[in-house]
Amino acid sequence: VLSVASGATLTLPAASGTGNIYKFFVATTITSNNYIIQVANGNDTMAGVAIVANDSDNSASIFETAAASDTITLDGTTTGGILGGTIEIQDVATNVFSVVARGAATGTEATPFSAAVS
């Protein structure tokens, strides 16, 4: 449960194909810093999508991971991190996590995925 308005960084264990599922729920909208969920090492990546409700017109945006995506950053506005968001991550293979994120964003919505772990 993500419930720290000033943000938090969470590091997943190394991906090895265990099938383990990690579920996150945004219980408190982030107001400063970020909620960051990242892989444990530079070899692990995430594959999947983020489905984000747009605040301006009751539509949604879908963002795909890139080949090197390894980090999810929720900023409380454009990339999510608003009360009610959910993220499900599964360890599906050596060096690979499957991810589906659902939530709301404000402003000009943007991808929460990046390659930040070295």
Coordinates of N, CA, C and O in Angstrom, one line a residue, residues 52 54-56 61 63 75 77-80 105-111:
V52 N -4.2 5.0 -18.2 CA -4.3 6.2 -17.3 C -5.6 7.0 -17.7 O -5.7 7.3 -18.9
N54 N -7.6 10.1 -18.2 CA -7.3 11.6 -18.4 C -8.3 12.4 -17.7 O -9.5 12.2 -17.8
D55 N -7.9 13.5 -17.1 CA -8.8 14.3 -16.3 C -9.5 15.3 -17.2 O -10.6 15.8 -16.8
S56 N -9.1 15.6 -18.4 CA -9.7 16.7 -19.2 C -10.9 16.3 -20.0 O -11.8 17.1 -20.2
S61 N -5.5 7.2 -21.7 CA -4.3 7.0 -22.5 C -3.7 5.7 -22.1 O -3.8 5.3 -20.9
F63 N 0.0 3.7 -22.2 CA 1.4 3.8 -22.4 C 2.1 2.5 -22.3 O 1.8 1.7 -21.4
D75 N 4.1 10.6 -10.1 CA 4.4 11.9 -9.5 C 3.3 12.6 -8.9 O 3.4 13.8 -8.5
T77 N 0.7 13.7 -10.5 CA 0.0 14.5 -11.5 C 0.1 13.7 -12.8 O -0.7 12.8 -13.1
T78 N 1.0 14.1 -13.7 CA 1.0 13.6 -15.1 C 1.2 12.1 -15.3 O 0.8 11.5 -16.3
T79 N 1.9 11.5 -14.4 CA 2.2 10.0 -14.5 C 1.4 9.1 -13.5 O 1.7 7.9 -13.4
G80 N 0.5 9.7 -12.8 CA -0.3 8.9 -11.9 C 0.2 9.1 -10.4 O 0.8 10.1 -10.1
A105 N -4.5 10.5 -14.0 CA -3.5 11.5 -14.0 C -4.1 12.8 -14.3 O -5.2 12.9 -14.7
T106 N -3.3 13.9 -14.1 CA -3.8 15.2 -14.4 C -2.8 15.9 -15.3 O -1.7 15.5 -15.5
G107 N -3.3 17.1 -15.9 CA -2.4 17.8 -16.8 C -2.2 17.1 -18.1 O -3.1 16.4 -18.6
T108 N -1.0 17.2 -18.7 CA -0.6 16.5 -19.9 C -0.1 15.1 -19.5 O 1.0 15.0 -19.0
E109 N -0.9 14.1 -19.6 CA -0.6 12.7 -19.1 C 0.7 12.2 -19.8 O 0.9 12.5 -21.0
A110 N 1.5 11.5 -19.1 CA 2.8 11.0 -19.6 C 3.0 9.6 -19.1 O 2.5 9.1 -18.1
T111 N 3.9 8.9 -19.8 CA 4.3 7.6 -19.4 C 4.9 7.5 -18.0 O 5.8 8.4 -17.7

